[in-house]
CSV table of C-alpha atoms (C1' of nucleotides) in Angstrom, one decimal:
chain,number,residue,atom,x,y,z
A,266,MET,CA,-44.6,-20.1,7.7
A,267,ASP,CA,-42.7,-17.4,5.8
A,268,LEU,CA,-39.0,-17.5,6.4
A,269,LEU,CA,-38.9,-13.9,7.7
A,270,CYS,CA,-41.5,-14.8,10.3
A,271,LYS,CA,-39.3,-17.7,11.3
A,272,TYR,CA,-36.4,-15.4,11.8
A,273,ALA,CA,-38.6,-13.1,13.9
A,274,ALA,CA,-39.7,-16.1,16.0
A,275,GLU,CA,-36.1,-17.1,16.6
A,276,ASP,CA,-35.0,-13.5,17.4
A,277,ALA,CA,-37.8,-13.3,20.0
A,278,ASP,CA,-36.3,-16.3,21.7
A,279,ILE,CA,-39.4,-18.5,21.0
A,280,THR,CA,-42.7,-16.7,21.1
A,281,PHE,CA,-44.8,-17.0,24.2
A,282,GLN,CA,-47.7,-18.4,22.2
A,283,LEU,CA,-45.6,-21.2,20.6
A,284,LYS,CA,-44.4,-22.2,24.0
A,285,GLN,CA,-47.9,-22.3,25.4
A,286,ILE,CA,-49.2,-24.5,22.5
A,287,LEU,CA,-46.3,-26.9,22.9
A,288,GLU,CA,-46.5,-27.1,26.6
A,289,GLY,CA,-50.3,-27.7,26.5
A,290,GLU,CA,-50.0,-30.5,23.9
A,291,LEU,CA,-47.1,-32.3,25.5
A,292,LYS,CA,-48.1,-32.2,29.2
A,293,GLU,CA,-51.2,-34.1,28.3
A,294,ASN,CA,-49.0,-36.8,27.0
A,295,GLY,CA,-46.9,-37.5,30.1
A,296,LEU,CA,-44.1,-35.1,29.3
A,297,GLU,CA,-44.4,-33.2,32.6
A,298,ASN,CA,-41.0,-34.3,33.7
A,299,LEU,CA,-39.2,-34.3,30.4
A,300,PHE,CA,-40.7,-31.2,29.0
A,301,TYR,CA,-37.9,-28.9,30.0
A,302,GLU,CA,-35.2,-31.5,29.3
A,303,ILE,CA,-36.4,-32.6,25.8
A,304,GLU,CA,-39.2,-30.7,24.1
A,305,MET,CA,-38.3,-27.1,25.0
A,306,PRO,CA,-34.6,-27.3,24.1
A,307,LEU,CA,-35.6,-29.3,21.0
A,308,LEU,CA,-37.9,-26.5,19.9
A,309,ARG,CA,-34.8,-24.3,19.7
A,310,VAL,CA,-32.9,-26.9,17.8
A,311,LEU,CA,-35.7,-27.4,15.3
A,312,SER,CA,-35.9,-23.6,14.8
A,313,ILE,CA,-32.1,-23.6,14.1
A,314,MET,CA,-32.4,-26.5,11.6
A,315,GLU,CA,-35.3,-24.8,9.8
A,316,ARG,CA,-33.3,-21.7,9.5
A,317,ASN,CA,-30.2,-23.6,8.3
A,318,GLY,CA,-32.2,-25.2,5.5
A,319,VAL,CA,-30.7,-27.6,3.0
A,320,ARG,CA,-29.1,-26.9,-0.4
A,321,ILE,CA,-30.6,-28.4,-3.5
A,322,ASP,CA,-29.0,-28.8,-7.0
A,323,SER,CA,-32.0,-27.3,-8.9
A,324,GLU,CA,-30.1,-27.5,-12.2
A,325,ALA,CA,-29.7,-31.2,-11.9
A,326,LEU,CA,-33.4,-31.5,-11.0
A,327,ARG,CA,-34.4,-29.4,-14.0
A,328,GLN,CA,-32.4,-31.7,-16.3
A,329,SER,CA,-34.0,-34.8,-14.8
A,330,SER,CA,-37.4,-33.2,-15.2
A,331,GLU,CA,-36.8,-32.8,-19.0
A,332,ILE,CA,-35.8,-36.3,-19.5
A,333,LEU,CA,-38.4,-37.9,-17.4
A,334,THR,CA,-41.2,-35.8,-18.7
A,335,ALA,CA,-40.4,-36.9,-22.2
A,336,GLU,CA,-40.3,-40.5,-21.0
A,337,LEU,CA,-43.6,-40.1,-19.3
A,338,LEU,CA,-45.3,-38.9,-22.5
A,339,VAL,CA,-44.0,-42.0,-24.3
A,340,ILE,CA,-45.4,-44.4,-21.7
A,341,GLU,CA,-48.7,-42.6,-21.7
A,342,LYS,CA,-49.0,-43.0,-25.4
A,343,GLU,CA,-48.1,-46.7,-25.2
A,344,ILE,CA,-50.8,-47.2,-22.6
A,345,HIS,CA,-53.4,-45.4,-24.7
A,346,ASP,CA,-52.4,-47.4,-27.8
A,347,LEU,CA,-52.8,-50.7,-25.9
A,348,VAL,CA,-56.5,-49.9,-25.1
A,349,GLY,CA,-57.2,-48.2,-28.3
A,350,PHE,CA,-58.3,-44.8,-26.9
A,351,SER,CA,-57.0,-42.1,-24.6
A,352,PHE,CA,-57.9,-41.8,-20.9
A,353,ASN,CA,-56.5,-40.3,-17.8
A,354,VAL,CA,-53.9,-42.8,-16.5
A,355,SER,CA,-53.7,-40.7,-13.2
A,356,SER,CA,-57.3,-41.6,-12.5
A,357,PRO,CA,-57.6,-44.7,-10.4
A,358,ALA,CA,-61.3,-44.9,-11.3
A,359,GLN,CA,-60.6,-44.9,-15.0
A,360,VAL,CA,-57.7,-47.4,-14.6
A,361,GLY,CA,-59.9,-49.7,-12.6
A,362,GLU,CA,-62.7,-49.6,-15.1
A,363,ILE,CA,-60.4,-50.5,-18.0
A,364,LEU,CA,-58.5,-53.2,-16.2
A,365,PHE,CA,-61.4,-55.0,-14.5
A,366,ASP,CA,-64.5,-54.2,-16.6
A,367,ARG,CA,-63.1,-53.9,-20.0
A,368,LEU,CA,-60.0,-56.2,-20.0
A,369,LYS,CA,-61.4,-58.4,-17.3
A,370,LEU,CA,-58.0,-59.1,-15.8
A,371,ASP,CA,-59.3,-60.3,-12.5
A,372,ASP,CA,-62.9,-61.5,-12.0
A,373,LYS,CA,-62.8,-61.1,-8.3
A,374,ALA,CA,-61.0,-57.8,-8.1
A,375,LYS,CA,-60.7,-56.2,-4.7
A,376,LYS,CA,-62.8,-53.1,-4.1
A,377,THR,CA,-62.1,-50.2,-1.8
A,378,LYS,CA,-64.5,-49.0,1.0
A,379,THR,CA,-66.3,-46.8,-1.5
A,380,GLY,CA,-67.0,-49.6,-4.0
A,381,GLN,CA,-64.2,-48.6,-6.4
A,382,TYR,CA,-61.8,-51.2,-7.8
A,383,SER,CA,-58.5,-51.0,-5.9
A,384,THR,CA,-55.6,-50.4,-8.3
A,385,SER,CA,-52.9,-50.0,-5.8
A,386,GLU,CA,-49.4,-51.2,-6.5
A,387,ASP,CA,-49.6,-54.5,-4.6
A,388,ILE,CA,-52.8,-55.4,-6.4
A,389,LEU,CA,-51.5,-54.6,-9.8
A,390,GLU,CA,-48.2,-56.4,-9.1
A,391,LYS,CA,-50.2,-59.6,-8.6
A,392,ILE,CA,-51.8,-59.4,-12.1
A,393,ARG,CA,-48.8,-58.0,-13.8
A,394,SER,CA,-48.2,-61.0,-16.0
A,395,LYS,CA,-51.8,-61.0,-17.4
A,396,HIS,CA,-51.4,-57.9,-19.6
A,397,PRO,CA,-48.5,-55.7,-20.8
A,398,ILE,CA,-50.5,-52.6,-19.8
A,399,ILE,CA,-50.0,-53.3,-16.1
A,400,GLY,CA,-46.3,-52.8,-16.1
A,401,LYS,CA,-46.6,-49.6,-18.1
A,402,ILE,CA,-49.2,-48.2,-15.7
A,403,LEU,CA,-46.9,-48.9,-12.8
A,404,ASP,CA,-44.0,-47.3,-14.7
A,405,PHE,CA,-46.2,-44.3,-15.4
A,406,ARG,CA,-47.3,-44.0,-11.8
A,407,GLY,CA,-43.7,-44.2,-10.6
A,408,LEU,CA,-42.4,-41.5,-12.9
A,409,LYS,CA,-45.4,-39.2,-12.3
A,410,LYS,CA,-44.9,-39.5,-8.5
A,411,LEU,CA,-41.2,-38.5,-8.7
A,412,LEU,CA,-41.9,-35.7,-11.1
A,413,SER,CA,-44.8,-34.1,-9.4
A,414,THR,CA,-43.9,-34.6,-5.7
A,415,TYR,CA,-40.2,-34.1,-5.9
A,416,ILE,CA,-38.4,-33.2,-9.1
A,417,ASP,CA,-40.8,-30.4,-10.1
A,418,ALA,CA,-42.0,-29.4,-6.6
A,419,LEU,CA,-38.7,-28.9,-4.7
A,420,PRO,CA,-37.1,-26.2,-6.9
A,421,LEU,CA,-40.2,-24.1,-6.4
A,422,LEU,CA,-39.6,-24.1,-2.7
A,423,ILE,CA,-36.1,-22.8,-2.8
A,424,ASN,CA,-35.9,-19.6,-0.9
A,425,GLN,CA,-34.6,-16.8,-3.1
A,426,ARG,CA,-32.5,-15.2,-0.5
A,427,THR,CA,-30.9,-18.2,1.1
A,428,GLY,CA,-30.9,-20.4,-2.0
A,429,LYS,CA,-32.1,-23.4,0.2
A,430,VAL,CA,-35.3,-25.2,1.1
A,431,HIS,CA,-36.5,-24.6,4.6
A,432,THR,CA,-38.9,-27.2,5.9
A,433,SER,CA,-41.1,-26.9,9.0
A,434,PHE,CA,-40.7,-29.6,11.6
A,435,ASN,CA,-43.9,-30.3,13.6
A,436,GLN,CA,-43.3,-31.4,17.2
A,437,THR,CA,-47.0,-32.1,18.1
A,438,VAL,CA,-48.7,-34.1,15.4
A,439,ALA,CA,-47.4,-37.6,15.5
A,440,ALA,CA,-49.2,-39.8,18.2
A,441,THR,CA,-46.0,-41.6,19.0
A,442,GLY,CA,-43.8,-38.6,19.6
A,443,ARG,CA,-42.0,-38.6,16.3
A,444,LEU,CA,-41.5,-35.4,14.4
A,445,SER,CA,-43.1,-34.7,11.1
A,446,SER,CA,-41.9,-32.4,8.3
A,447,THR,CA,-43.9,-30.3,5.9
A,448,ASN,CA,-43.6,-27.8,3.0
A,449,PRO,CA,-41.5,-29.6,1.9
A,450,ASN,CA,-41.7,-33.0,3.6
A,451,LEU,CA,-38.0,-33.8,3.9
A,452,GLN,CA,-38.7,-37.1,5.6
A,453,ASN,CA,-40.0,-39.0,2.5
A,454,ILE,CA,-37.4,-38.1,-0.1
A,455,PRO,CA,-37.0,-41.2,-2.4
A,456,ILE,CA,-34.1,-43.7,-2.0
A,457,ARG,CA,-35.4,-47.2,-2.8
A,458,ASP,CA,-35.1,-47.3,-6.6
A,459,ALA,CA,-32.5,-46.0,-9.1
A,460,GLN,CA,-34.6,-43.0,-10.1
A,461,GLY,CA,-35.2,-42.1,-6.5
A,462,LYS,CA,-31.5,-42.2,-5.8
A,463,GLU,CA,-31.0,-39.6,-8.5
A,464,ILE,CA,-33.2,-37.2,-6.4
A,465,ARG,CA,-31.1,-37.8,-3.3
A,466,LYS,CA,-28.0,-36.8,-5.3
A,467,ALA,CA,-29.5,-33.3,-5.7
A,468,PHE,CA,-29.3,-32.8,-1.9
A,469,ILE,CA,-25.9,-31.2,-1.5
A,470,PRO,CA,-23.7,-29.5,1.1
A,471,ASP,CA,-22.7,-25.8,1.3
A,472,ASP,CA,-19.6,-24.7,-0.5
A,473,GLY,CA,-16.4,-26.0,1.1
A,474,CYS,CA,-18.5,-28.5,3.0
A,475,VAL,CA,-19.4,-32.2,2.9
A,476,PHE,CA,-22.7,-33.9,3.4
A,477,LEU,CA,-22.7,-35.9,6.7
A,478,SER,CA,-25.3,-38.5,7.4
A,479,ALA,CA,-25.6,-40.5,10.6
A,480,ASP,CA,-28.3,-43.1,11.3
A,481,TYR,CA,-29.1,-45.5,14.1
A,482,SER,CA,-28.7,-49.1,13.3
A,483,GLN,CA,-31.9,-51.1,13.9
A,484,ILE,CA,-32.9,-48.8,16.7
A,485,GLU,CA,-36.5,-50.1,17.0
A,486,LEU,CA,-35.5,-53.8,17.2
A,487,ARG,CA,-32.8,-52.9,19.7
A,488,ILE,CA,-35.5,-51.2,21.8
A,489,MET,CA,-37.7,-54.3,21.5
A,490,ALA,CA,-34.8,-56.4,22.7
A,491,HIS,CA,-34.2,-54.0,25.6
A,492,LEU,CA,-37.9,-53.7,26.7
A,493,SER,CA,-38.7,-57.4,26.3
A,494,GLY,CA,-35.4,-58.5,27.9
A,495,ASP,CA,-35.5,-61.5,25.6
A,496,LYS,CA,-32.3,-63.4,26.1
A,497,ASN,CA,-32.0,-64.7,22.6
A,498,MET,CA,-32.7,-61.3,21.0
A,499,LEU,CA,-30.2,-59.7,23.4
A,500,ASP,CA,-27.6,-62.3,22.4
A,501,ALA,CA,-28.3,-61.8,18.7
A,502,PHE,CA,-27.5,-58.1,19.1
A,503,ASN,CA,-24.6,-58.5,21.5
A,504,SER,CA,-23.0,-61.1,19.2
A,505,GLY,CA,-22.6,-58.3,16.6
A,506,LEU,CA,-24.2,-60.5,13.9
A,507,ASP,CA,-26.6,-59.2,11.3
A,508,ILE,CA,-29.9,-59.3,13.3
A,509,HIS,CA,-32.0,-60.7,10.4
A,510,THR,CA,-29.5,-63.4,9.6
A,511,ALA,CA,-29.3,-64.3,13.3
A,512,THR,CA,-33.1,-64.4,13.5
A,513,ALA,CA,-33.3,-66.7,10.5
A,514,ALA,CA,-30.7,-69.1,11.9
A,515,LYS,CA,-32.6,-69.4,15.1
A,516,ILE,CA,-36.1,-69.8,13.5
A,517,TYR,CA,-34.9,-72.4,11.0
A,518,LYS,CA,-32.6,-74.0,13.6
A,519,ILE,CA,-29.5,-74.0,11.3
A,520,PRO,CA,-26.0,-72.5,11.6
A,521,VAL,CA,-25.6,-68.8,10.6
A,522,GLU,CA,-23.5,-69.8,7.5
A,523,GLU,CA,-26.4,-71.8,6.1
A,524,VAL,CA,-29.0,-69.0,6.1
A,525,THR,CA,-30.1,-68.4,2.5
A,526,SER,CA,-31.0,-64.9,1.2
A,527,ASP,CA,-34.7,-66.1,1.1
A,528,MET,CA,-34.6,-67.1,4.8
A,529,ARG,CA,-33.0,-63.8,5.7
A,530,ARG,CA,-35.7,-61.9,3.7
A,531,LYS,CA,-38.5,-63.7,5.6
A,532,ALA,CA,-36.8,-63.2,9.0
A,533,LYS,CA,-36.4,-59.5,8.2
A,534,THR,CA,-40.1,-59.1,7.3
A,535,ALA,CA,-41.0,-61.0,10.5
A,536,ASN,CA,-38.7,-58.8,12.5
A,537,PHE,CA,-40.4,-55.6,11.2
A,538,GLY,CA,-43.8,-57.2,11.4
A,539,ILE,CA,-43.4,-58.0,15.0
A,540,ILE,CA,-42.8,-54.3,15.9
A,541,TYR,CA,-46.1,-53.5,14.3
A,542,GLY,CA,-48.1,-56.3,15.8
A,543,ILE,CA,-48.4,-58.4,12.7
A,544,SER,CA,-51.0,-61.1,12.0
A,545,THR,CA,-50.6,-64.4,10.1
A,546,PHE,CA,-52.6,-62.8,7.2
A,547,GLY,CA,-50.5,-59.7,7.1
A,548,LEU,CA,-47.2,-61.6,7.0
A,549,SER,CA,-48.5,-64.0,4.3
A,550,GLU,CA,-49.6,-60.9,2.2
A,551,ARG,CA,-46.2,-59.2,2.6
A,552,LEU,CA,-44.2,-62.2,1.7
A,553,THR,CA,-46.8,-63.7,-0.8
A,554,ILE,CA,-46.6,-67.0,0.9
A,555,PRO,CA,-49.5,-69.3,2.1
A,556,ARG,CA,-51.2,-68.5,5.4
A,557,ALA,CA,-50.0,-71.8,6.8
A,558,GLU,CA,-46.4,-71.0,6.1
A,559,ALA,CA,-46.8,-67.5,7.6
A,560,LYS,CA,-48.2,-69.1,10.7
A,561,GLU,CA,-45.3,-71.5,11.0
A,562,LEU,CA,-42.9,-68.5,10.6
A,563,ILE,CA,-44.6,-66.6,13.4
A,564,ASP,CA,-44.8,-69.6,15.7
A,565,GLY,CA,-41.1,-70.2,15.0
A,566,TYR,CA,-40.4,-66.6,15.8
A,567,PHE,CA,-42.1,-66.7,19.2
A,568,ALA,CA,-40.4,-70.0,20.0
A,569,THR,CA,-37.1,-68.3,19.2
A,570,TYR,CA,-37.9,-65.1,21.1
A,571,PRO,CA,-40.4,-66.2,23.8
A,572,ASP,CA,-40.0,-63.1,25.9
A,573,VAL,CA,-40.9,-60.9,22.9
A,574,LYS,CA,-44.3,-62.6,22.9
A,575,ARG,CA,-44.6,-62.1,26.6
A,576,TYR,CA,-43.7,-58.5,26.3
A,577,MET,CA,-46.3,-57.9,23.6
A,578,ASP,CA,-49.0,-59.4,25.7
A,579,GLU,CA,-47.9,-57.3,28.6
A,580,CYS,CA,-48.2,-54.1,26.5
A,581,ILE,CA,-51.8,-54.9,25.7
A,582,GLN,CA,-52.5,-55.8,29.3
A,583,ARG,CA,-51.0,-52.6,30.5
A,584,ALA,CA,-53.0,-50.5,28.1
A,585,LYS,CA,-56.2,-52.2,29.2
A,586,GLU,CA,-55.4,-51.5,32.9
A,587,ASN,CA,-54.1,-47.9,32.5
A,588,GLY,CA,-55.7,-46.7,29.3
A,589,TYR,CA,-52.3,-45.8,28.0
A,590,VAL,CA,-48.9,-47.2,27.3
A,591,GLU,CA,-45.6,-45.3,27.7
A,592,THR,CA,-42.1,-45.0,26.3
A,593,ILE,CA,-38.8,-45.5,28.2
A,594,PHE,CA,-38.8,-41.8,29.1
A,595,GLY,CA,-42.5,-41.8,30.1
A,596,ARG,CA,-44.2,-40.3,27.0
A,597,LYS,CA,-47.7,-41.6,27.0
A,598,ARG,CA,-50.0,-42.7,24.3
A,599,PHE,CA,-53.7,-43.0,25.3
A,600,LEU,CA,-55.6,-45.9,23.7
A,601,SER,CA,-59.3,-45.3,24.3
A,602,ASP,CA,-60.3,-48.2,21.9
A,603,ILE,CA,-58.3,-50.8,23.8
A,604,ASN,CA,-61.5,-52.3,25.4
A,605,SER,CA,-63.8,-51.8,22.4
A,606,GLN,CA,-66.4,-54.5,21.7
A,607,ASN,CA,-65.5,-54.2,18.0
A,608,SER,CA,-62.7,-56.6,17.4
A,609,VAL,CA,-61.4,-54.7,14.4
A,610,VAL,CA,-61.2,-51.4,16.3
A,611,ARG,CA,-59.7,-53.2,19.3
A,612,GLY,CA,-57.2,-54.8,17.1
A,613,PHE,CA,-55.9,-51.5,16.0
A,614,ALA,CA,-55.5,-50.3,19.6
A,615,GLU,CA,-53.7,-53.5,20.5
A,616,ARG,CA,-51.2,-53.1,17.7
A,617,ASN,CA,-50.7,-49.5,18.8
A,618,ALA,CA,-50.1,-50.7,22.4
A,619,ILE,CA,-47.2,-52.8,21.0
A,620,ASN,CA,-45.8,-50.3,18.6
A,621,ALA,CA,-46.1,-47.0,20.4
A,622,PRO,CA,-43.6,-47.7,23.2
A,623,ILE,CA,-41.0,-48.8,20.6
A,624,GLN,CA,-41.5,-46.1,18.0
A,625,GLY,CA,-41.9,-43.5,20.7
A,626,SER,CA,-38.8,-44.5,22.6
A,627,ALA,CA,-36.8,-44.3,19.4
A,628,ALA,CA,-38.2,-40.8,18.9
A,629,ASP,CA,-37.3,-39.8,22.4
A,630,ILE,CA,-33.8,-41.0,22.0
A,631,ILE,CA,-33.0,-39.2,18.7
A,632,LYS,CA,-34.6,-36.0,20.1
A,633,ILE,CA,-32.2,-36.1,23.1
A,634,ALA,CA,-29.3,-36.7,20.8
A,635,MET,CA,-30.3,-33.7,18.7
A,636,VAL,CA,-30.4,-31.4,21.7
A,637,ASN,CA,-27.0,-32.7,22.9
A,638,ILE,CA,-25.4,-32.5,19.5
A,639,GLN,CA,-26.5,-28.9,19.0
A,640,LYS,CA,-25.2,-28.1,22.5
A,641,ARG,CA,-21.7,-29.4,21.6
A,642,LEU,CA,-21.7,-27.7,18.2
A,643,PHE,CA,-22.0,-24.5,20.2
A,644,ALA,CA,-19.6,-25.4,22.9
A,645,GLU,CA,-16.9,-26.5,20.5
A,646,ASN,CA,-17.5,-23.6,18.3
A,647,LEU,CA,-18.1,-25.7,15.2
A,648,GLN,CA,-19.6,-24.3,12.0
A,649,THR,CA,-21.3,-27.7,11.2
A,650,LYS,CA,-25.0,-27.3,10.7
A,651,MET,CA,-27.7,-29.8,11.4
A,652,THR,CA,-30.1,-29.7,8.5
A,653,MET,CA,-32.6,-32.7,8.6
A,654,GLN,CA,-34.0,-35.4,10.9
A,655,VAL,CA,-35.5,-38.5,9.3
A,656,HIS,CA,-36.7,-40.5,12.3
A,657,ASP,CA,-33.5,-42.5,12.9
A,658,GLU,CA,-31.2,-40.4,10.9
A,659,LEU,CA,-29.6,-36.9,11.2
A,660,ASN,CA,-28.0,-34.9,8.4
A,661,PHE,CA,-25.4,-32.1,8.5
A,662,THR,CA,-23.5,-29.8,6.2
A,663,VAL,CA,-19.9,-29.9,7.5
A,664,PRO,CA,-16.9,-27.7,6.6
A,665,GLU,CA,-14.2,-30.0,5.3
A,666,VAL,CA,-11.8,-28.9,8.1
A,667,GLU,CA,-14.2,-30.1,10.7
A,668,ILE,CA,-15.1,-33.5,9.3
A,669,GLU,CA,-13.4,-35.7,11.9
A,670,GLN,CA,-14.5,-33.5,14.9
A,671,ALA,CA,-18.1,-33.4,13.6
A,672,ARG,CA,-18.2,-37.2,13.1
A,673,LYS,CA,-17.0,-37.7,16.7
A,674,VAL,CA,-19.5,-35.3,18.2
A,675,VAL,CA,-22.5,-36.8,16.2
A,676,VAL,CA,-21.7,-40.4,16.8
A,677,GLU,CA,-20.8,-40.0,20.4
A,678,GLU,CA,-23.9,-38.1,21.3
A,679,MET,CA,-26.2,-40.5,19.3
A,680,GLU,CA,-24.7,-43.6,20.8
A,681,ASN,CA,-24.6,-42.3,24.4
A,682,VAL,CA,-28.1,-41.0,25.0
A,683,LEU,CA,-28.7,-43.7,27.4
A,684,LYS,CA,-27.4,-47.2,28.3
A,685,LEU,CA,-29.6,-50.0,27.0
A,686,LYS,CA,-29.2,-53.8,27.4
A,687,VAL,CA,-27.8,-53.8,23.9
A,688,PRO,CA,-25.4,-51.3,22.4
A,689,LEU,CA,-26.9,-48.3,20.6
A,690,ILE,CA,-25.0,-48.0,17.3
A,691,ALA,CA,-24.9,-45.0,14.9
A,692,ASP,CA,-23.4,-45.4,11.4
A,693,CYS,CA,-21.9,-42.3,9.9
A,694,GLY,CA,-20.9,-41.4,6.4
A,695,VAL,CA,-19.8,-38.4,4.4
A,696,GLY,CA,-20.0,-37.5,0.7
A,697,LYS,CA,-20.6,-34.9,-1.8
A,698,ASN,CA,-24.4,-35.4,-1.6
A,699,TRP,CA,-27.0,-37.2,0.5
A,700,LEU,CA,-26.9,-40.4,-1.5
A,701,GLU,CA,-23.1,-40.7,-1.2
A,702,ALA,CA,-23.1,-39.9,2.5
A,703,HIS,CA,-25.8,-42.5,3.3
B,41,DA,C1',-62.9,-32.0,1.1
B,42,DA,C1',-62.8,-36.9,0.6
B,43,DC,C1',-60.5,-40.5,-1.5
B,44,DC,C1',-56.8,-43.1,-3.5
B,45,DT,C1',-52.2,-43.8,-4.1
B,46,DC,C1',-47.4,-43.7,-2.8
B,47,DA,C1',-42.9,-41.5,-1.0
B,48,DC,C1',-40.1,-42.3,3.5
B,49,DG,C1',-38.7,-44.5,8.5
C,226,DA,C1',-68.1,-63.3,10.1
C,227,DC,C1',-64.9,-59.9,9.8
C,228,DG,C1',-60.6,-57.6,8.6
C,229,DT,C1',-56.0,-57.8,8.6
C,230,DA,C1',-48.6,-54.2,10.2
C,231,DC,C1',-46.9,-48.9,12.9
C,232,DG,C1',-46.1,-43.7,12.0
C,233,DT,C1',-46.4,-39.6,8.7
C,234,DG,C1',-47.3,-35.7,4.2
C,235,DA,C1',-48.4,-34.6,-0.7
C,236,DG,C1',-50.3,-34.7,-5.3
C,237,DG,C1',-54.0,-36.0,-8.5
C,238,DT,C1',-58.9,-36.9,-9.2
C,239,DT,C1',-63.6,-36.4,-8.2
C,240,DC,C1',-67.6,-34.4,-6.2
DNA sequence: AACCTCACG
DNA sequence: ACGTACGTGAGGTTC
């Protein structure tokens, strides 16, 4: 939507049509009672955030672009030299043909639904050692992604009048109740590798301000602990220990001090997997360990957290009986496939039954926090501006004189949305860019 | 417009 | 025998 249209919508105090659409969509999903408490006020908050926008250091991105584009060309040439002719490295079809038909790097290469060879990152990672071209293709892909999706794309979306990028938050697309962000999507800005971190550095505060970032610590696992009521998981959180270390200690039946980094890594993957309704196969793939070991790990997990297993079974049972599952606040997700004869289709619905109440409750919680934070920013006459929401994280541009007050408002409102059986913790940092604040 | 791949939580 | 972790959006290729 054009920025001027957005302003008009704001001035009109939310257009009637927008309200109708939102109301229609959300009432179907069980929000009858919470519609006026959450989604309507949130619509105002999102409109304010979109108008606030976020500042980008386009000069830094331009310099990155120059360097990385040159690097990309070098890698491309190296790849072409390795096979002896030039081809389109961005074409999965051509890459697959070269790796599997020509170089025969895997005689039982996995195919996609359409019969093409799959050349996705996890597949290539497994055959990386078989040929130097694999690593270079992965490097090429990584660079190309950052350049085309972020480094080159973001500066083009800077509004000439405000000098900022203004995303659109969508309140009604995600099945679980999460927000989504488009044009640009500010919820998938890189952070995991070194080059990605450079991009985060280009997200900067207004003049005279700092970048403030606050995120919920392990909110989904805490919700799992709360909803399942599992005593061991509640204890793990209430002890203040690192949850993945605590989980590893319990699964492997050893003291916390003896948990190795490999044990913690496996427990962490198991913790996340559980929220998604993982299978033995899935965990073995993620950890690249034998199926038998993955099964042991999952058995150990459920022995450690027996009520988590019970809770998961109850979610599926509830979905079968009611046709839907719901969040702590009563947001529904309907699961029409839950009684399907097709076990694959049914499996998807069963995993949704486990995941949706957790992911959805987390979405409800941060939405309420956003409404309450904006209320207090108004009430306390602060100039702090909320700029982004990234599922369990909120970002602000904060005048230097307001830092301590803003911190207090944000953390208090995030942590006190409701009382769970475990504490709700928000970590908060400030810095001269998004990376530093995180 | 479908598909593949990949960025984030 | 089969497929195999939840939720998104965007860019490039191919048809």
